mmCIF file of C-alpha atoms and ligand atoms in Angstrom:
data_model
loop_
_atom_site.group_PDB
_atom_site.id
_atom_site.type_symbol
_atom_site.label_atom_id
_atom_site.label_comp_id
_atom_site.label_asym_id
_atom_site.label_seq_id
_atom_site.Cartn_x
_atom_site.Cartn_y
_atom_site.Cartn_z
ATOM 1 C CA MET A 1 9.282 45.619 -6.529
ATOM 2 C CA ASN A 2 12.563 46.292 -7.207
ATOM 3 C CA ILE A 3 14.542 49.677 -5.537
ATOM 4 C CA LEU A 4 17.877 50.370 -6.471
ATOM 5 C CA GLY A 5 20.142 51.904 -3.345
ATOM 6 C CA ILE A 6 23.232 53.905 -3.498
ATOM 7 C CA GLU A 7 25.156 55.089 -0.395
ATOM 8 C CA THR A 8 28.210 57.027 -0.778
ATOM 9 C CA SER A 9 28.310 59.570 2.408
ATOM 10 C CA CYS A 10 31.588 58.429 3.344
ATOM 11 C CA ASP A 11 34.222 56.378 1.705
ATOM 12 C CA GLU A 12 32.192 53.583 0.435
ATOM 13 C CA THR A 13 30.811 53.912 -2.425
ATOM 14 C CA SER A 14 27.934 51.062 -2.566
ATOM 15 C CA ALA A 15 24.780 49.940 -5.100
ATOM 16 C CA ALA A 16 22.140 47.220 -4.424
ATOM 17 C CA VAL A 17 19.237 45.859 -5.306
ATOM 18 C CA LEU A 18 16.119 45.020 -3.575
ATOM 19 C CA GLN A 19 13.822 42.582 -5.256
ATOM 20 C CA ASP A 20 10.492 42.355 -3.620
ATOM 21 C CA GLY A 21 12.498 42.856 -0.181
ATOM 22 C CA ARG A 22 15.538 40.790 -0.552
ATOM 23 C CA VAL A 23 18.648 41.431 -1.358
ATOM 24 C CA ALA A 24 19.664 40.541 -4.485
ATOM 25 C CA SER A 25 22.743 42.440 -5.520
ATOM 26 C CA ASN A 26 25.233 44.656 -3.072
ATOM 27 C CA ILE A 27 28.266 46.059 -4.545
ATOM 28 C CA VAL A 28 30.595 47.831 -2.095
ATOM 29 C CA SER A 29 33.515 49.328 -3.717
ATOM 30 C CA SER A 30 35.778 50.992 -0.021
ATOM 31 C CA GLN A 31 38.281 53.903 -1.477
ATOM 32 C CA LEU A 32 41.964 53.355 -0.788
ATOM 33 C CA VAL A 33 42.664 56.654 -1.314
ATOM 34 C CA HIS A 34 42.665 57.961 1.845
ATOM 35 C CA LYS A 35 44.923 54.908 3.547
ATOM 36 C CA SER A 36 48.047 57.437 3.486
ATOM 37 C CA TYR A 37 45.883 60.248 4.784
ATOM 38 C CA GLY A 38 45.101 58.549 8.171
ATOM 39 C CA GLY A 39 41.322 59.564 7.965
ATOM 40 C CA VAL A 40 39.423 60.009 5.233
ATOM 41 C CA VAL A 41 39.606 63.394 3.128
ATOM 42 C CA PRO A 42 36.440 64.510 1.777
ATOM 43 C CA GLU A 43 37.292 66.721 -1.363
ATOM 44 C CA LEU A 44 39.337 63.104 -2.511
ATOM 45 C CA ALA A 45 35.566 60.933 -1.028
ATOM 46 C CA SER A 46 33.866 62.761 -3.756
ATOM 47 C CA ARG A 47 36.050 62.683 -6.758
ATOM 48 C CA GLU A 48 36.039 58.237 -6.472
ATOM 49 C CA HIS A 49 32.345 58.392 -5.605
ATOM 50 C CA GLU A 50 32.196 60.808 -9.348
ATOM 51 C CA ARG A 51 34.504 58.164 -10.720
ATOM 52 C CA LEU A 52 33.298 55.003 -9.626
ATOM 53 C CA ILE A 53 29.265 55.385 -9.106
ATOM 54 C CA VAL A 54 28.889 54.094 -13.040
ATOM 55 C CA SER A 55 30.505 51.269 -12.485
ATOM 56 C CA VAL A 56 29.275 50.100 -9.008
ATOM 57 C CA ILE A 57 25.710 50.872 -9.776
ATOM 58 C CA ASP A 58 25.862 48.641 -13.761
ATOM 59 C CA SER A 59 27.292 45.716 -11.678
ATOM 60 C CA ALA A 60 24.624 45.508 -8.365
ATOM 61 C CA VAL A 61 21.702 45.775 -11.796
ATOM 62 C CA ASP A 62 23.530 43.478 -13.650
ATOM 63 C CA GLN A 63 24.166 41.128 -10.697
ATOM 64 C CA ALA A 64 20.374 40.844 -10.076
ATOM 65 C CA ASN A 65 19.870 39.939 -13.827
ATOM 66 C CA ILE A 66 17.081 43.116 -14.429
ATOM 67 C CA GLN A 67 17.982 45.952 -16.696
ATOM 68 C CA LYS A 68 17.670 49.478 -15.211
ATOM 69 C CA ASN A 69 14.215 50.165 -17.236
ATOM 70 C CA ASP A 70 13.162 46.924 -14.478
ATOM 71 C CA LEU A 71 13.579 49.645 -11.316
ATOM 72 C CA ASP A 72 10.910 50.455 -9.557
ATOM 73 C CA VAL A 73 11.805 52.977 -7.628
ATOM 74 C CA ILE A 74 15.845 54.742 -6.492
ATOM 75 C CA ALA A 75 16.541 54.873 -2.941
ATOM 76 C CA ALA A 76 19.523 57.260 -1.627
ATOM 77 C CA THR A 77 21.313 58.514 0.982
ATOM 78 C CA ALA A 78 20.478 62.127 1.503
ATOM 79 C CA GLY A 79 22.646 62.431 5.143
ATOM 80 C CA PRO A 80 23.638 62.237 7.164
ATOM 81 C CA GLY A 81 27.890 62.450 5.665
ATOM 82 C CA LEU A 82 30.494 64.358 4.227
ATOM 83 C CA ILE A 83 28.123 66.911 1.637
ATOM 84 C CA GLY A 84 30.366 66.535 -1.471
ATOM 85 C CA ALA A 85 30.177 62.893 -0.753
ATOM 86 C CA VAL A 86 26.648 63.155 -0.135
ATOM 87 C CA MET A 87 25.641 64.925 -3.136
ATOM 88 C CA VAL A 88 27.251 63.147 -5.803
ATOM 89 C CA GLY A 89 25.058 60.026 -5.150
ATOM 90 C CA LEU A 90 21.849 62.026 -4.313
ATOM 91 C CA CYS A 91 22.572 64.224 -7.314
ATOM 92 C CA PHE A 92 23.205 61.094 -9.628
ATOM 93 C CA ALA A 93 19.510 59.246 -7.785
ATOM 94 C CA GLN A 94 17.587 62.036 -8.885
ATOM 95 C CA GLY A 95 19.031 61.722 -12.462
ATOM 96 C CA LEU A 96 18.626 58.431 -12.893
ATOM 97 C CA ALA A 97 15.109 58.960 -11.449
ATOM 98 C CA TYR A 98 14.349 61.678 -13.475
ATOM 99 C CA ALA A 99 15.336 60.079 -16.842
ATOM 100 C CA LEU A 100 13.852 56.567 -15.761
ATOM 101 C CA GLY A 101 10.582 58.592 -14.276
ATOM 102 C CA LYS A 102 10.304 56.804 -11.352
ATOM 103 C CA PRO A 103 10.277 57.565 -7.319
ATOM 104 C CA LEU A 104 13.163 58.847 -5.818
ATOM 105 C CA VAL A 105 13.645 58.012 -1.710
ATOM 106 C CA PRO A 106 15.795 59.704 0.759
ATOM 107 C CA VAL A 107 17.085 57.562 3.091
ATOM 108 C CA ASN A 108 18.747 59.196 6.483
ATOM 109 C CA HIS A 109 22.004 57.055 6.735
ATOM 110 C CA ILE A 110 21.393 56.209 10.470
ATOM 111 C CA GLU A 111 18.028 55.239 10.199
ATOM 112 C CA ALA A 112 19.547 52.409 7.538
ATOM 113 C CA HIS A 113 21.904 51.481 10.090
ATOM 114 C CA ILE A 114 19.478 51.047 12.816
ATOM 115 C CA PHE A 115 17.800 48.768 10.870
ATOM 116 C CA SER A 116 20.458 47.054 9.083
ATOM 117 C CA GLY A 117 19.757 43.811 11.726
ATOM 118 C CA PHE A 118 16.308 42.858 10.085
ATOM 119 C CA ILE A 119 17.904 43.336 5.711
ATOM 120 C CA GLN A 120 16.516 40.127 4.731
ATOM 121 C CA GLU A 121 18.217 37.454 2.025
ATOM 122 C CA THR A 122 16.169 34.912 2.911
ATOM 123 C CA PRO A 123 12.437 34.169 3.556
ATOM 124 C CA ALA A 124 13.957 32.811 7.219
ATOM 125 C CA ASP A 125 15.509 36.835 7.908
ATOM 126 C CA GLU A 126 12.218 38.502 9.445
ATOM 127 C CA ALA A 127 11.065 41.785 9.367
ATOM 128 C CA PRO A 128 11.216 44.115 12.598
ATOM 129 C CA ALA A 129 8.270 43.340 14.372
ATOM 130 C CA GLU A 130 8.592 44.242 17.997
ATOM 131 C CA SER A 131 10.106 46.939 19.773
ATOM 132 C CA PHE A 132 14.192 47.100 20.151
ATOM 133 C CA ILE A 133 16.893 48.721 21.797
ATOM 134 C CA SER A 134 19.631 50.135 18.867
ATOM 135 C CA LEU A 135 23.048 50.625 19.599
ATOM 136 C CA THR A 136 24.687 52.069 16.946
ATOM 137 C CA VAL A 137 28.211 52.335 16.554
ATOM 138 C CA SER A 138 30.135 54.195 13.527
ATOM 139 C CA GLY A 139 32.951 55.843 12.871
ATOM 140 C CA GLY A 140 30.789 59.054 13.356
ATOM 141 C CA HIS A 141 28.240 57.757 15.696
ATOM 142 C CA THR A 142 27.718 56.216 18.505
ATOM 143 C CA MET A 143 23.841 55.636 19.663
ATOM 144 C CA LEU A 144 21.602 54.022 21.906
ATOM 145 C CA CYS A 145 17.272 54.201 20.761
ATOM 146 C CA VAL A 146 14.307 52.709 21.644
ATOM 147 C CA VAL A 147 12.369 51.801 18.744
ATOM 148 C CA ASP A 148 8.982 51.165 18.627
ATOM 149 C CA LYS A 149 7.325 48.028 15.539
ATOM 150 C CA ASN A 150 6.094 51.318 13.764
ATOM 151 C CA LEU A 151 9.532 52.441 13.282
ATOM 152 C CA GLN A 152 9.566 55.214 15.605
ATOM 153 C CA TYR A 153 12.080 55.610 17.442
ATOM 154 C CA GLU A 154 13.762 57.860 20.517
ATOM 155 C CA ILE A 155 17.347 58.431 20.994
ATOM 156 C CA ILE A 156 17.906 57.414 25.217
ATOM 157 C CA GLY A 157 21.683 58.411 24.792
ATOM 158 C CA LYS A 158 24.760 59.309 22.532
ATOM 159 C CA THR A 159 28.395 59.590 22.670
ATOM 160 C CA ILE A 160 28.734 63.138 24.221
ATOM 161 C CA ASP A 161 32.759 63.851 22.425
ATOM 162 C CA ASP A 162 33.897 61.118 20.295
ATOM 163 C CA ALA A 163 32.050 58.053 18.113
ATOM 164 C CA ALA A 164 33.641 54.453 19.476
ATOM 165 C CA GLY A 165 34.229 53.893 16.279
ATOM 166 C CA GLU A 166 36.871 57.205 15.928
ATOM 167 C CA ALA A 167 37.990 55.709 19.369
ATOM 168 C CA PHE A 168 38.961 52.588 17.541
ATOM 169 C CA ASP A 169 40.800 54.831 14.866
ATOM 170 C CA LYS A 170 42.636 57.219 16.868
ATOM 171 C CA THR A 171 43.906 54.946 19.734
ATOM 172 C CA GLY A 172 44.901 52.899 16.932
ATOM 173 C CA LYS A 173 47.026 55.346 14.973
ATOM 174 C CA MET A 174 48.468 56.673 18.215
ATOM 175 C CA LEU A 175 50.016 53.410 18.120
ATOM 176 C CA GLY A 176 51.142 53.872 14.584
ATOM 177 C CA LEU A 177 47.947 51.299 13.264
ATOM 178 C CA ASP A 178 46.876 51.518 10.003
ATOM 179 C CA TYR A 179 43.611 53.777 9.426
ATOM 180 C CA PRO A 180 40.439 52.563 9.822
ATOM 181 C CA ALA A 181 42.513 50.684 12.444
ATOM 182 C CA GLY A 182 39.123 49.361 14.245
ATOM 183 C CA PRO A 183 39.473 46.358 12.555
ATOM 184 C CA VAL A 184 43.299 46.070 13.304
ATOM 185 C CA ILE A 185 42.428 46.318 16.538
ATOM 186 C CA ASP A 186 40.279 44.033 16.288
ATOM 187 C CA LYS A 187 42.635 41.301 14.785
ATOM 188 C CA LEU A 188 45.390 42.120 17.009
ATOM 189 C CA SER A 189 43.207 41.703 20.020
ATOM 190 C CA LYS A 190 42.790 37.936 19.416
ATOM 191 C CA LYS A 191 46.536 37.438 20.163
ATOM 192 C CA GLY A 192 46.626 39.495 23.138
ATOM 193 C CA ASP A 193 45.010 39.979 26.716
ATOM 194 C CA PRO A 194 42.381 42.372 27.601
ATOM 195 C CA CYS A 195 42.837 42.469 31.350
ATOM 196 C CA PHE A 196 46.968 43.780 30.188
ATOM 197 C CA TYR A 197 45.752 47.405 31.304
ATOM 198 C CA GLU A 198 42.607 48.990 32.470
ATOM 199 C CA PHE A 199 41.606 51.752 30.241
ATOM 200 C CA PRO A 200 39.006 54.338 31.110
ATOM 201 C CA ARG A 201 35.229 53.058 30.982
ATOM 202 C CA ALA A 202 33.718 56.595 31.252
ATOM 203 C CA LEU A 203 30.237 57.281 32.482
ATOM 204 C CA THR A 204 29.795 53.739 33.809
ATOM 205 C CA ALA A 205 29.603 51.882 37.031
ATOM 206 C CA HIS A 206 33.386 51.022 36.840
ATOM 207 C CA SER A 207 34.227 55.286 35.981
ATOM 208 C CA ARG A 208 37.221 56.229 38.227
ATOM 209 C CA THR A 209 34.667 58.949 39.574
ATOM 210 C CA SER A 210 32.648 58.533 42.643
ATOM 211 C CA LYS A 211 29.099 59.550 40.593
ATOM 212 C CA SER A 212 26.204 56.954 39.874
ATOM 213 C CA TYR A 213 25.809 56.227 36.314
ATOM 214 C CA ARG A 214 22.932 53.924 36.783
ATOM 215 C CA ASP A 215 20.370 55.381 33.961
ATOM 216 C CA ASN A 216 22.415 57.352 32.127
ATOM 217 C CA PHE A 217 22.732 55.796 28.574
ATOM 218 C CA ASP A 218 25.256 58.672 27.394
ATOM 219 C CA PHE A 219 28.966 57.521 26.207
ATOM 220 C CA SER A 220 32.598 59.054 26.646
ATOM 221 C CA PHE A 221 35.668 57.516 24.611
ATOM 222 C CA SER A 222 37.947 61.270 24.659
ATOM 223 C CA GLY A 223 39.170 59.911 28.172
ATOM 224 C CA LEU A 224 40.451 56.835 26.848
ATOM 225 C CA LYS A 225 42.125 58.259 23.972
ATOM 226 C CA THR A 226 44.235 60.520 26.670
ATOM 227 C CA SER A 227 44.495 57.337 28.476
ATOM 228 C CA VAL A 228 45.916 55.447 25.897
ATOM 229 C CA SER A 229 47.899 57.956 24.997
ATOM 230 C CA ASN A 230 49.661 58.737 28.506
ATOM 231 C CA TYR A 231 50.185 55.603 28.370
ATOM 232 C CA ILE A 232 52.039 55.589 25.510
ATOM 233 C CA HIS A 233 54.432 58.139 26.149
ATOM 234 C CA LYS A 234 55.559 56.797 29.493
ATOM 235 C CA HIS A 235 56.796 53.046 28.556
ATOM 236 C CA ASP A 236 59.632 52.797 25.464
ATOM 237 C CA PRO A 237 59.119 52.258 22.152
ATOM 238 C CA ALA A 238 59.949 48.331 22.554
ATOM 239 C CA PHE A 239 57.381 47.621 25.278
ATOM 240 C CA ILE A 240 54.846 49.376 23.395
ATOM 241 C CA GLU A 241 56.096 46.713 20.567
ATOM 242 C CA GLN A 242 56.010 44.097 22.030
ATOM 243 C CA HIS A 243 53.114 44.263 23.975
ATOM 244 C CA LEU A 244 51.099 45.274 21.330
ATOM 245 C CA PRO A 245 48.326 42.716 20.745
ATOM 246 C CA ASP A 246 47.611 43.059 24.838
ATOM 247 C CA ILE A 247 47.497 46.927 24.706
ATOM 248 C CA ALA A 248 44.809 46.410 21.331
ATOM 249 C CA ALA A 249 43.004 43.900 23.695
ATOM 250 C CA SER A 250 43.311 46.252 26.960
ATOM 251 C CA ILE A 251 41.566 49.104 23.837
ATOM 252 C CA GLN A 252 38.508 46.255 22.517
ATOM 253 C CA GLU A 253 38.111 45.429 25.909
ATOM 254 C CA ALA A 254 37.249 48.713 27.490
ATOM 255 C CA ILE A 255 35.035 50.118 24.302
ATOM 256 C CA THR A 256 33.424 46.936 23.977
ATOM 257 C CA SER A 257 32.439 46.345 27.432
ATOM 258 C CA VAL A 258 30.870 49.749 28.066
ATOM 259 C CA LEU A 259 28.725 49.508 24.983
ATOM 260 C CA VAL A 260 27.456 45.974 26.179
ATOM 261 C CA GLU A 261 27.154 47.597 29.652
ATOM 262 C CA LYS A 262 24.833 49.931 28.323
ATOM 263 C CA THR A 263 22.961 48.388 26.096
ATOM 264 C CA VAL A 264 21.907 45.399 27.769
ATOM 265 C CA ALA A 265 20.588 48.384 30.852
ATOM 266 C CA ALA A 266 18.727 49.889 28.368
ATOM 267 C CA ALA A 267 16.692 46.646 27.750
ATOM 268 C CA VAL A 268 16.047 45.828 31.537
ATOM 269 C CA LYS A 269 14.957 49.282 31.854
ATOM 270 C CA PHE A 270 12.361 49.825 29.381
ATOM 271 C CA ASN A 271 12.066 46.140 29.484
ATOM 272 C CA ILE A 272 12.290 45.479 25.930
ATOM 273 C CA ARG A 273 13.534 41.795 25.147
ATOM 274 C CA ALA A 274 14.995 42.338 21.508
ATOM 275 C CA VAL A 275 18.204 44.167 20.843
ATOM 276 C CA SER A 276 20.095 45.280 17.706
ATOM 277 C CA VAL A 277 23.137 46.363 17.000
ATOM 278 C CA ALA A 278 24.403 48.018 13.991
ATOM 279 C CA GLY A 279 26.535 50.385 12.374
ATOM 280 C CA GLY A 280 31.156 49.879 11.493
ATOM 281 C CA VAL A 281 31.951 48.704 14.616
ATOM 282 C CA SER A 282 29.421 46.100 15.225
ATOM 283 C CA ALA A 283 31.455 43.976 12.780
ATOM 284 C CA ASN A 284 33.844 43.942 15.706
ATOM 285 C CA SER A 285 33.845 40.031 17.476
ATOM 286 C CA GLY A 286 34.662 41.252 20.925
ATOM 287 C CA LEU A 287 31.312 43.127 20.289
ATOM 288 C CA ARG A 288 29.591 40.652 18.927
ATOM 289 C CA GLU A 289 30.980 37.849 21.402
ATOM 290 C CA LYS A 290 30.577 39.728 24.409
ATOM 291 C CA MET A 291 27.243 41.393 23.166
ATOM 292 C CA GLU A 292 25.338 37.792 22.662
ATOM 293 C CA ASP A 293 26.716 36.369 26.416
ATOM 294 C CA ALA A 294 25.197 39.504 27.863
ATOM 295 C CA CYS A 295 22.061 39.534 25.822
ATOM 296 C CA THR A 296 21.631 35.106 26.158
ATOM 297 C CA LYS A 297 21.761 35.412 29.984
ATOM 298 C CA GLN A 298 19.485 38.071 30.293
ATOM 299 C CA GLY A 299 16.626 36.066 27.922
ATOM 300 C CA ILE A 300 17.636 39.081 25.010
ATOM 301 C CA ARG A 301 17.245 38.179 21.530
ATOM 302 C CA LEU A 302 20.211 39.794 19.662
ATOM 303 C CA PHE A 303 19.841 41.068 15.829
ATOM 304 C CA ILE A 304 23.364 41.718 14.498
ATOM 305 C CA PRO A 305 24.096 41.850 10.666
ATOM 306 C CA LYS A 306 26.056 40.408 8.570
ATOM 307 C CA THR A 307 29.501 42.009 8.735
ATOM 308 C CA VAL A 308 29.257 42.941 5.086
ATOM 309 C CA TYR A 309 25.790 44.622 6.301
ATOM 310 C CA SER A 310 27.816 46.195 9.322
ATOM 311 C CA THR A 311 30.027 48.582 7.400
ATOM 312 C CA ASP A 312 29.018 51.466 4.884
ATOM 313 C CA ASN A 313 26.735 48.984 2.222
ATOM 314 C CA ALA A 314 23.576 50.597 -0.305
ATOM 315 C CA ALA A 315 21.564 47.182 0.810
ATOM 316 C CA MET A 316 20.469 48.892 4.050
ATOM 317 C CA ILE A 317 18.836 51.786 2.203
ATOM 318 C CA ALA A 318 17.181 50.304 -0.238
ATOM 319 C CA SER A 319 16.064 47.824 2.623
ATOM 320 C CA LEU A 320 14.772 50.643 4.364
ATOM 321 C CA ALA A 321 13.458 52.312 1.995
ATOM 322 C CA GLY A 322 11.524 49.025 1.055
ATOM 323 C CA LEU A 323 10.492 48.791 4.397
ATOM 324 C CA LYS A 324 9.212 52.593 5.103
ATOM 325 C CA LEU A 325 7.169 52.184 1.415
ATOM 326 C CA SER A 326 5.851 48.851 2.421
ATOM 327 C CA ARG A 327 4.116 50.685 5.778
ATOM 328 C CA GLY A 328 3.219 53.853 3.853
ATOM 329 C CA THR A 329 5.903 56.248 6.326
ATOM 330 C CA VAL A 330 8.127 57.962 3.575
ATOM 331 C CA THR A 331 7.105 60.434 1.198
ATOM 332 C CA PRO A 332 9.509 59.578 -2.311
ATOM 333 C CA ASN A 333 10.668 62.904 -4.044
ATOM 334 C CA LYS A 334 10.629 65.079 -0.565
ATOM 335 C CA TYR A 335 13.585 65.327 0.835
ATOM 336 C CA ASP A 336 16.534 67.765 2.092
ATOM 337 C CA ILE A 337 20.471 67.125 1.583
ATOM 338 C CA ALA A 338 21.428 67.202 5.524
ATOM 339 C CA PRO A 339 25.705 66.513 6.135
ATOM 340 C CA PHE A 340 24.580 66.096 9.905
ATOM 341 C CA ALA A 341 21.775 63.617 11.178
ATOM 342 C CA SER A 342 18.196 65.129 11.261
ATOM 343 C CA PHE A 343 15.925 62.985 12.320
ATOM 344 C CA VAL A 344 12.117 63.376 11.585
ATOM 345 C CA HIS A 345 9.586 61.049 12.482
HETATM 346 O O1 KG4 B 1 29.321 52.576 9.667
HETATM 347 P P1 KG4 B 1 31.112 52.720 9.111
HETATM 348 O O2 KG4 B 1 31.569 51.584 7.491
HETATM 349 O O3 KG4 B 1 30.840 53.938 8.526
HETATM 350 C C1 KG4 B 1 30.218 55.072 9.274
HETATM 351 O O4 KG4 B 1 29.177 55.396 8.698
HETATM 352 O O5 KG4 B 1 30.894 55.626 9.993
HETATM 353 O O6 KG4 B 1 31.735 52.636 10.187
HETATM 354 C C2 KG4 B 1 33.123 52.689 9.992
HETATM 355 C C3 KG4 B 1 34.161 52.020 11.606
HETATM 356 C C4 KG4 B 1 35.605 53.066 11.391
HETATM 357 O O7 KG4 B 1 35.937 53.336 12.771
HETATM 358 C C5 KG4 B 1 36.270 51.709 11.183
HETATM 359 O O8 KG4 B 1 37.025 51.449 12.689
HETATM 360 C C6 KG4 B 1 35.378 50.350 12.417
HETATM 361 O O9 KG4 B 1 33.770 51.539 11.902
HETATM 362 N N1 KG4 B 1 35.034 49.004 11.866
HETATM 363 C C7 KG4 B 1 35.314 48.343 13.348
HETATM 364 C C8 KG4 B 1 35.314 47.370 12.738
HETATM 365 N N2 KG4 B 1 35.038 47.335 11.840
HETATM 366 C C9 KG4 B 1 34.829 48.645 11.286
HETATM 367 N N3 KG4 B 1 35.686 48.830 15.003
HETATM 368 C C10 KG4 B 1 36.052 47.686 15.422
HETATM 369 N N4 KG4 B 1 36.482 46.625 14.912
HETATM 370 C C11 KG4 B 1 35.731 45.964 13.544
HETATM 371 N N5 KG4 B 1 35.840 44.965 13.236
HETATM 372 ZN ZN1 ZN B 2 27.824 54.118 8.591
#
């Protein structure tokens, strides 16, 4: 079975072909037009998707060595995301499905991230078989879920303010780094000291309030943002410049230590022996290292997608559509276009 996946929820125009459950192609075109604005401009994102979508889909189909007529299913992100951007991909998918006389499967972008640790490229790659704890960390979401073997899940914690990716991007912007600052902070951190300054770790045992946050799986990163802002204003620019790698490493340490602590605590509390980490921030090398160490110590299996499947991509859209079709848990051609997360079980 050939499934075409289309992803246009934010600033990546992406198309992928899944052949009998495995990725045959995955084309991702990242929009550079937003760089000078320090964030994604929704109107520009929609226009760029419109400009790129035909060539990106053509490349994905070509690279899979098939013709469009060989496609059996079209899958596309139906939300959450920038509504104009989502509509470009979904309307294109609708038109293509109609022209080819094939079913259209709507995919929730965040659900696709949740299962992206199980994208299959080779026969050795595993499909989700047992329950797992899912940490999804992207530019817009930070969320912990318990996922059962029937692909049903329950959200046990989420951010009460900023997402982890947003925390990377906004603190990076304060330091004068390019957007998106997550990968830049990651790179700088390799040369810095993570213990240089202790930025706050909210809602954890290490937070500076006396309240106990045991079994609290929510996150908060707005205090970190304020703390970084105060830190920058208290020091002269030459000092900040000189210690940029140390400050970046300290920010990364503050964000990733909270993510690891809460994820492992959730696995222990719910007695689940597998963890999956996904979303753009799962590309972070510090997070990968820390999570691997912590999971190994607890005897927990860890699933993290290859970095190309961490950030937005259409392979995860096609893969989830394939998984749901194989388990009969999705109704093709039945969907709403949604800017916000609507998790329907
Ligand atoms: O999942 P994603 O590609 O798009 C959304 O759905 O939001 O995530 C984008 C986020 C951005 O905030 C970006 O800074 C962050 O993922 N990111 C990283 C890294 N690579 C991407 N954050 C930290 N370290 C990285 N290596
Ligand atoms: Zn995403």
